[in-house]
CSV table of C-alpha atoms and ligand atoms in Angstrom, one decimal:
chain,number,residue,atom,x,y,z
A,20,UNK,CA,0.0,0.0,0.0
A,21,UNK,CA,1.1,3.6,-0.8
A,22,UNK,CA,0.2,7.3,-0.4
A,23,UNK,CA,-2.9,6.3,-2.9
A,24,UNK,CA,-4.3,4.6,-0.3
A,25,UNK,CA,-6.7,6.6,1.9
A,26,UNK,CA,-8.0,4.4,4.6
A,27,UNK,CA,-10.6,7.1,6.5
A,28,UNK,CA,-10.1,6.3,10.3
A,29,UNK,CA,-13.3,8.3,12.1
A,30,UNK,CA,-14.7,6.9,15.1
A,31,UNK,CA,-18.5,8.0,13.2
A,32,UNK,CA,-16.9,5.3,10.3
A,33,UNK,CA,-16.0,2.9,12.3
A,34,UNK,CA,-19.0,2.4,14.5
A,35,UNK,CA,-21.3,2.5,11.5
A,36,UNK,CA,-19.1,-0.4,9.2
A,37,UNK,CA,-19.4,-2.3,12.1
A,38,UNK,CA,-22.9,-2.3,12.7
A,39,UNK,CA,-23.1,-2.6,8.8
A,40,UNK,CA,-20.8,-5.8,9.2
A,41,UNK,CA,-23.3,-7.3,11.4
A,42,UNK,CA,-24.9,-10.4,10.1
A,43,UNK,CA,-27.9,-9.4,12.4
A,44,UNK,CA,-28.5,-5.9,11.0
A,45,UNK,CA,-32.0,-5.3,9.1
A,46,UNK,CA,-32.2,-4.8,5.5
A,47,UNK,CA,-33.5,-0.9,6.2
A,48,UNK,CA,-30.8,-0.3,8.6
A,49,UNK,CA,-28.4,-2.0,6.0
A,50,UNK,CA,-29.3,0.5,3.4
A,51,UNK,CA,-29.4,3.3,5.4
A,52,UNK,CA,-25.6,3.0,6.7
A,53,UNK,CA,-24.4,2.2,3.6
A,54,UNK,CA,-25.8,5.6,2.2
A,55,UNK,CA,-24.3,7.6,5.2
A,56,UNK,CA,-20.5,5.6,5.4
A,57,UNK,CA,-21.4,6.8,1.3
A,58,UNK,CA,-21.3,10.3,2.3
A,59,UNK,CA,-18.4,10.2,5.2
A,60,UNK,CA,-16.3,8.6,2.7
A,61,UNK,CA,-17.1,11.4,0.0
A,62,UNK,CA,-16.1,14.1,2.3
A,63,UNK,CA,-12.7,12.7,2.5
A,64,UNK,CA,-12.6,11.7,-1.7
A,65,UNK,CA,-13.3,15.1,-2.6
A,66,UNK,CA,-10.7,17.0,0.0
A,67,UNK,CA,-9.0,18.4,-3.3
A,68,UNK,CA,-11.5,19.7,-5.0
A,69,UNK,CA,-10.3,22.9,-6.0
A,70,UNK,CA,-11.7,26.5,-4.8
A,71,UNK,CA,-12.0,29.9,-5.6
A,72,UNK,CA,-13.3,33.1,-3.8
A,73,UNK,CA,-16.1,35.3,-4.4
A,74,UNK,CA,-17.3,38.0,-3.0
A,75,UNK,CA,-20.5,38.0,-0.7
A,76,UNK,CA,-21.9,40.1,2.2
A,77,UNK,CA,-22.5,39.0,5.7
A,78,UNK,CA,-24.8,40.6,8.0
A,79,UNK,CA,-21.2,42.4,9.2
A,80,UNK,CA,-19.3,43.5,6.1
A,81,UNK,CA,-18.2,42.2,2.8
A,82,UNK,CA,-15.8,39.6,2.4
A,83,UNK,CA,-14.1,37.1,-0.4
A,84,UNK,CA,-15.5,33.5,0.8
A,85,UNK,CA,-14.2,30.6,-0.3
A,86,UNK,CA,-16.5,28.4,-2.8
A,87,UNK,CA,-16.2,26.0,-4.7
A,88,UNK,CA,-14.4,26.1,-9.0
A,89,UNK,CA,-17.2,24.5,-10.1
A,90,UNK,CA,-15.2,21.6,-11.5
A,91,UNK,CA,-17.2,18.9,-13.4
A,92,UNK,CA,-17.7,15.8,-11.7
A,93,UNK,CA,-19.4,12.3,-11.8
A,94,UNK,CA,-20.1,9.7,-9.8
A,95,UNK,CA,-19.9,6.1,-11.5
A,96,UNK,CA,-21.6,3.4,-9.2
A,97,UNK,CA,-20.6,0.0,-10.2
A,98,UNK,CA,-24.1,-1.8,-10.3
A,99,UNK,CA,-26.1,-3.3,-8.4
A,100,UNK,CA,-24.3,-2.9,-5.0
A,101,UNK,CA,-22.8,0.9,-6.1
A,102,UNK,CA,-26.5,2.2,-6.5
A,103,UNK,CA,-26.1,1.8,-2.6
A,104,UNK,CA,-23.7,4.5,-2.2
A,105,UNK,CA,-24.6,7.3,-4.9
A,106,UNK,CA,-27.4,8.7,-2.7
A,107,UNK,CA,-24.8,9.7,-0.1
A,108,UNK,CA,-22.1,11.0,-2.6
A,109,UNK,CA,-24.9,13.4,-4.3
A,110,UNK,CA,-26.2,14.5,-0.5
A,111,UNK,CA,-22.1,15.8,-0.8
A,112,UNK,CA,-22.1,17.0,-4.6
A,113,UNK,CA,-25.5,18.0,-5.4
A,114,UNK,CA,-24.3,18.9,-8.7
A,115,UNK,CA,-22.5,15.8,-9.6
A,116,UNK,CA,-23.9,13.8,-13.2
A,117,UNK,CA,-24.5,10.0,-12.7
A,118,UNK,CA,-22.8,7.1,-14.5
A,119,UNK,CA,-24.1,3.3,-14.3
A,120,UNK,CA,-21.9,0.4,-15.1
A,121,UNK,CA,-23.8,-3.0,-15.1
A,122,UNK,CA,-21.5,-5.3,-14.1
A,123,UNK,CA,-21.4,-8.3,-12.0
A,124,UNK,CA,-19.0,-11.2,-10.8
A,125,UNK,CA,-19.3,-14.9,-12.8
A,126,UNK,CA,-19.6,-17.0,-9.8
A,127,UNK,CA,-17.0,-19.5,-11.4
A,128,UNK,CA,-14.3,-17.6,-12.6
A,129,UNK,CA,-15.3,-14.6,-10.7
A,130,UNK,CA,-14.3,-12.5,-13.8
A,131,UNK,CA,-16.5,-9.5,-14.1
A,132,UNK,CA,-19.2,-9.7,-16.7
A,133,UNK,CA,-20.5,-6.2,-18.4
A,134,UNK,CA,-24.0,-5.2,-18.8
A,135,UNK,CA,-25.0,-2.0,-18.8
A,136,UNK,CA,-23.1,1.1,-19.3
A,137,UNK,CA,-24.8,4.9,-19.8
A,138,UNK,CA,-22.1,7.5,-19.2
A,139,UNK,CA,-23.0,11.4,-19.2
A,140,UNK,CA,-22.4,12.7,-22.8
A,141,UNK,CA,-19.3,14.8,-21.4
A,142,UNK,CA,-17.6,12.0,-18.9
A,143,UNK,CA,-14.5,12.6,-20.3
A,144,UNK,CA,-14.0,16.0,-19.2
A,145,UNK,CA,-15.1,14.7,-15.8
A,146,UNK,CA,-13.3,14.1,-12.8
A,147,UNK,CA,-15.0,10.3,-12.3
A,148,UNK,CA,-15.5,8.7,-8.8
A,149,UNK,CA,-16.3,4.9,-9.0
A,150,UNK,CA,-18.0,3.7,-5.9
A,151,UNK,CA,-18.8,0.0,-5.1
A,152,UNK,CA,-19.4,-1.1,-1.1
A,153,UNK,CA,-17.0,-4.0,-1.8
A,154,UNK,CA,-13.2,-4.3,-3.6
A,155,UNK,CA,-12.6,-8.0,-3.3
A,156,UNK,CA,-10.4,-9.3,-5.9
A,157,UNK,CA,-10.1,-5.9,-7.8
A,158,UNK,CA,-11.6,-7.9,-11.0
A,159,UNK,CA,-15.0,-5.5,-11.2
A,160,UNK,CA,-13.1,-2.2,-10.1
A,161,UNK,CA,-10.0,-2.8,-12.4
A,162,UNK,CA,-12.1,-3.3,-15.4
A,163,UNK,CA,-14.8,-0.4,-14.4
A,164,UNK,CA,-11.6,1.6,-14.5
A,165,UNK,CA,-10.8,0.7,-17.8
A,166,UNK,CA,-13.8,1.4,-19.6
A,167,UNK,CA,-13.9,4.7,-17.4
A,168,UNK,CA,-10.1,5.0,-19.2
A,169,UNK,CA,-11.5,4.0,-22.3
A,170,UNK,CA,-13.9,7.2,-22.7
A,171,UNK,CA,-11.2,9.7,-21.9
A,172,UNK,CA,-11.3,9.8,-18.7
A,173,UNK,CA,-8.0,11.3,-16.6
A,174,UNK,CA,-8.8,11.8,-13.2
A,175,UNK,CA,-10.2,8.8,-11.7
A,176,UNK,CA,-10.9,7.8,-7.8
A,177,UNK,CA,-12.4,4.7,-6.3
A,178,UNK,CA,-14.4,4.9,-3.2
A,179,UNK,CA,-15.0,2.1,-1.5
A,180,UNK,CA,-16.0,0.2,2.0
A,181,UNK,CA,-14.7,-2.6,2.7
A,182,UNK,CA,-10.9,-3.3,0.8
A,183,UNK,CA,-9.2,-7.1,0.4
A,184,UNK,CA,-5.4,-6.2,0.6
A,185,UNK,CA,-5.6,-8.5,-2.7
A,186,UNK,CA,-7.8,-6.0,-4.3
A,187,UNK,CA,-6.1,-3.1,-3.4
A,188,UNK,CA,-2.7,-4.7,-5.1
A,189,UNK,CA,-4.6,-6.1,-8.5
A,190,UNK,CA,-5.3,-1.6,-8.7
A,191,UNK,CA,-2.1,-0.4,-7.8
A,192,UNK,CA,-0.4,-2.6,-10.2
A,193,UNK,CA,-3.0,-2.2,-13.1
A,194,UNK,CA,-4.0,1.5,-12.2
A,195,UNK,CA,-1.2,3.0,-10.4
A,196,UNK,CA,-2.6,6.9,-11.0
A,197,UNK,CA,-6.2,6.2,-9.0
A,198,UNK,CA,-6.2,7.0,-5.8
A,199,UNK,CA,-8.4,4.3,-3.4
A,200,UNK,CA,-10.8,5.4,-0.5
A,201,UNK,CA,-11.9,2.5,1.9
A,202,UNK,CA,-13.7,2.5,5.2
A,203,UNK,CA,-11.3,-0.6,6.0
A,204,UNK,CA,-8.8,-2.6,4.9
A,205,UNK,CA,-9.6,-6.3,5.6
A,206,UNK,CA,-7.5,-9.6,6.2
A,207,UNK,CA,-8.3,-11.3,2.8
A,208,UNK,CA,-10.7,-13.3,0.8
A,209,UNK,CA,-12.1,-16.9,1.2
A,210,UNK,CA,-12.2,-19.6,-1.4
A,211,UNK,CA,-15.3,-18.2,-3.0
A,212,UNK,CA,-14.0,-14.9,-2.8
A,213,UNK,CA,-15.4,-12.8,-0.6
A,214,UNK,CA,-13.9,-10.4,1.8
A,215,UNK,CA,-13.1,-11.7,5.3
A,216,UNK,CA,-14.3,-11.2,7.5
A,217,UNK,CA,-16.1,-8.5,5.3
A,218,UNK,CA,-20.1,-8.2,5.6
A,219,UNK,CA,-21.3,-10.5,3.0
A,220,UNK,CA,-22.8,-9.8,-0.1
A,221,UNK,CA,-23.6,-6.1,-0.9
A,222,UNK,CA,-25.8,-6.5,-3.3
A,223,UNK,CA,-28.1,-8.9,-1.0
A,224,UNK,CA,-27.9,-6.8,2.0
A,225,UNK,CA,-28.6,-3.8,0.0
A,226,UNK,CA,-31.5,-5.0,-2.1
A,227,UNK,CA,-32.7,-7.9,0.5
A,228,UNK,CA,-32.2,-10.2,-2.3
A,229,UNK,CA,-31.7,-13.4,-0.1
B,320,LIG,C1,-19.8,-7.4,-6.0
B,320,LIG,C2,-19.4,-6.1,-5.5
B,320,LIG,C3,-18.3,-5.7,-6.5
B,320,LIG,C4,-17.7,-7.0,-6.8
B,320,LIG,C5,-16.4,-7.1,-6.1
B,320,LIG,O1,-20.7,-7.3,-7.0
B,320,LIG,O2,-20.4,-5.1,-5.4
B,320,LIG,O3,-18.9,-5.2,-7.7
B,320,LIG,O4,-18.6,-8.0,-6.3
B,320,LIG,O5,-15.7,-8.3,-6.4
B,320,LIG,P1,-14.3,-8.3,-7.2
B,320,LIG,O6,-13.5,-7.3,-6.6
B,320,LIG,O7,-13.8,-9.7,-6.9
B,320,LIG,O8,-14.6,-8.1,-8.6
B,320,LIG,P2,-21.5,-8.6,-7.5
B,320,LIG,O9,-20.8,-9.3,-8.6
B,320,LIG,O10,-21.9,-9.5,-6.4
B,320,LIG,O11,-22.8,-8.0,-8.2
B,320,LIG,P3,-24.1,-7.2,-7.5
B,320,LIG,O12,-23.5,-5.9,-7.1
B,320,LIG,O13,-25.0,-7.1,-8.6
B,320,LIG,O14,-24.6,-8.1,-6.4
B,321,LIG,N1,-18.8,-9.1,-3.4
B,321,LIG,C1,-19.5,-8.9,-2.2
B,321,LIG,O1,-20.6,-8.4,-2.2
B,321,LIG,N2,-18.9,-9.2,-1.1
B,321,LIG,C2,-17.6,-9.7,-1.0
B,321,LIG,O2,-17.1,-10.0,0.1
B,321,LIG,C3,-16.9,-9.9,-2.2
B,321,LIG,C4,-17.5,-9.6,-3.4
């Protein structure tokens, strides 16, 4: 792991991924946490955004505030489980134009399988953030990157919230200019690949689809 590595430690993080990692936690509680960890981890994604001043009045005097450039930005959820997380990344950027990327794990070779893809007619002037609750063995995020890549695309982040160290390493060898942002880094994957000890499948929890 290097400086592209942003693991957000905040006690308000941590106490929510680990009532999300709870096997006992609802289906509407589930959701909910996802959303908010969404918007705690956007607030650290998006500490470079750039500013400039302008000038307003307070009830006092005039003064040159800070806001923000304006920069174009977009928010690309890896689907299903990603949908998860866009709420709490637009409660952040209001402004921000949505991307969806279909793409799901084959359960054999757990290569990621492509089925959907609607970009914003401008992406490639975008700054892109990619957000998917789980990065397991980097397959899905690696090749979301690509196709992000693939339409231009030059400034590119991955938000995540739950990290195998295995994932992190398939990105930082294939993708060594994005920068990763993760609610937690865990010990590894099992044989069917999923993070441990993780909380399960996102999609599931998220859409209480087992
Ligand atoms: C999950 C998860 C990621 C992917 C991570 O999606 O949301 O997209 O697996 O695994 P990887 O790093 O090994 O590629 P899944 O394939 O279960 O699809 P879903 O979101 O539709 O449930
Ligand atoms: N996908 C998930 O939803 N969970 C994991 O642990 C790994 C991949």
């Amino acid at each position: 792991m290097n400086e592209k590595v942003h693991v957000v430690n905040h006690p308000l993080l941590s106490h929510k991924l680990t009532i999300l990692r709870d096997k006992n936690t609802s289906t509407k509680d589930f959701r909910e946490l996802v959303s908010e960890i969404g918007m705690l981890l956007t607030y650290e994604a998006t500490r470079d955004l750039p500013l400039t001043t302008k000038e307003i009045e307070t009830p006092i005097c005039k003064m040159e505030a800070p806001t923000l450039k304006g920069k174009k930005f977009a928010v690309v959820p890896i689907l299903r489980a990603g949908l998860g997380l866009v709420d709490g990344v637009l409660r952040m950027v209001p402004s921000a134009r949505v991307g969806h990327l279909g793409m799901y794990r084959n359960e054999e070779t757990m290569e990621p399988v492509q089925y959907f893809c609607k970009m914003p007619r401008d992406v490639a002037e975008r700054d892109v953030l990619i957000v998917d609750p789980m990065l397991a063995t980097g397959g899905s995020a690696s090749a979301a990157i690509d196709i992000m890549k693939g339409y231009g695309c030059q400034n590119i982040k991955l938000m995540v919230l739950v990290a195998a160290p295995q994932g992190i390493e398939v990105i930082q060898s294939k993708h060594p200019d994005v920068d990763i942002y993760c609610g937690a880094v865990d010990e590894g994957l099992n044989e069917a690949s999923y993070i441990v000890p993780g909380l399960g499948d996102a999609g599931d929890r998220i859409f209480g689809t087992k």
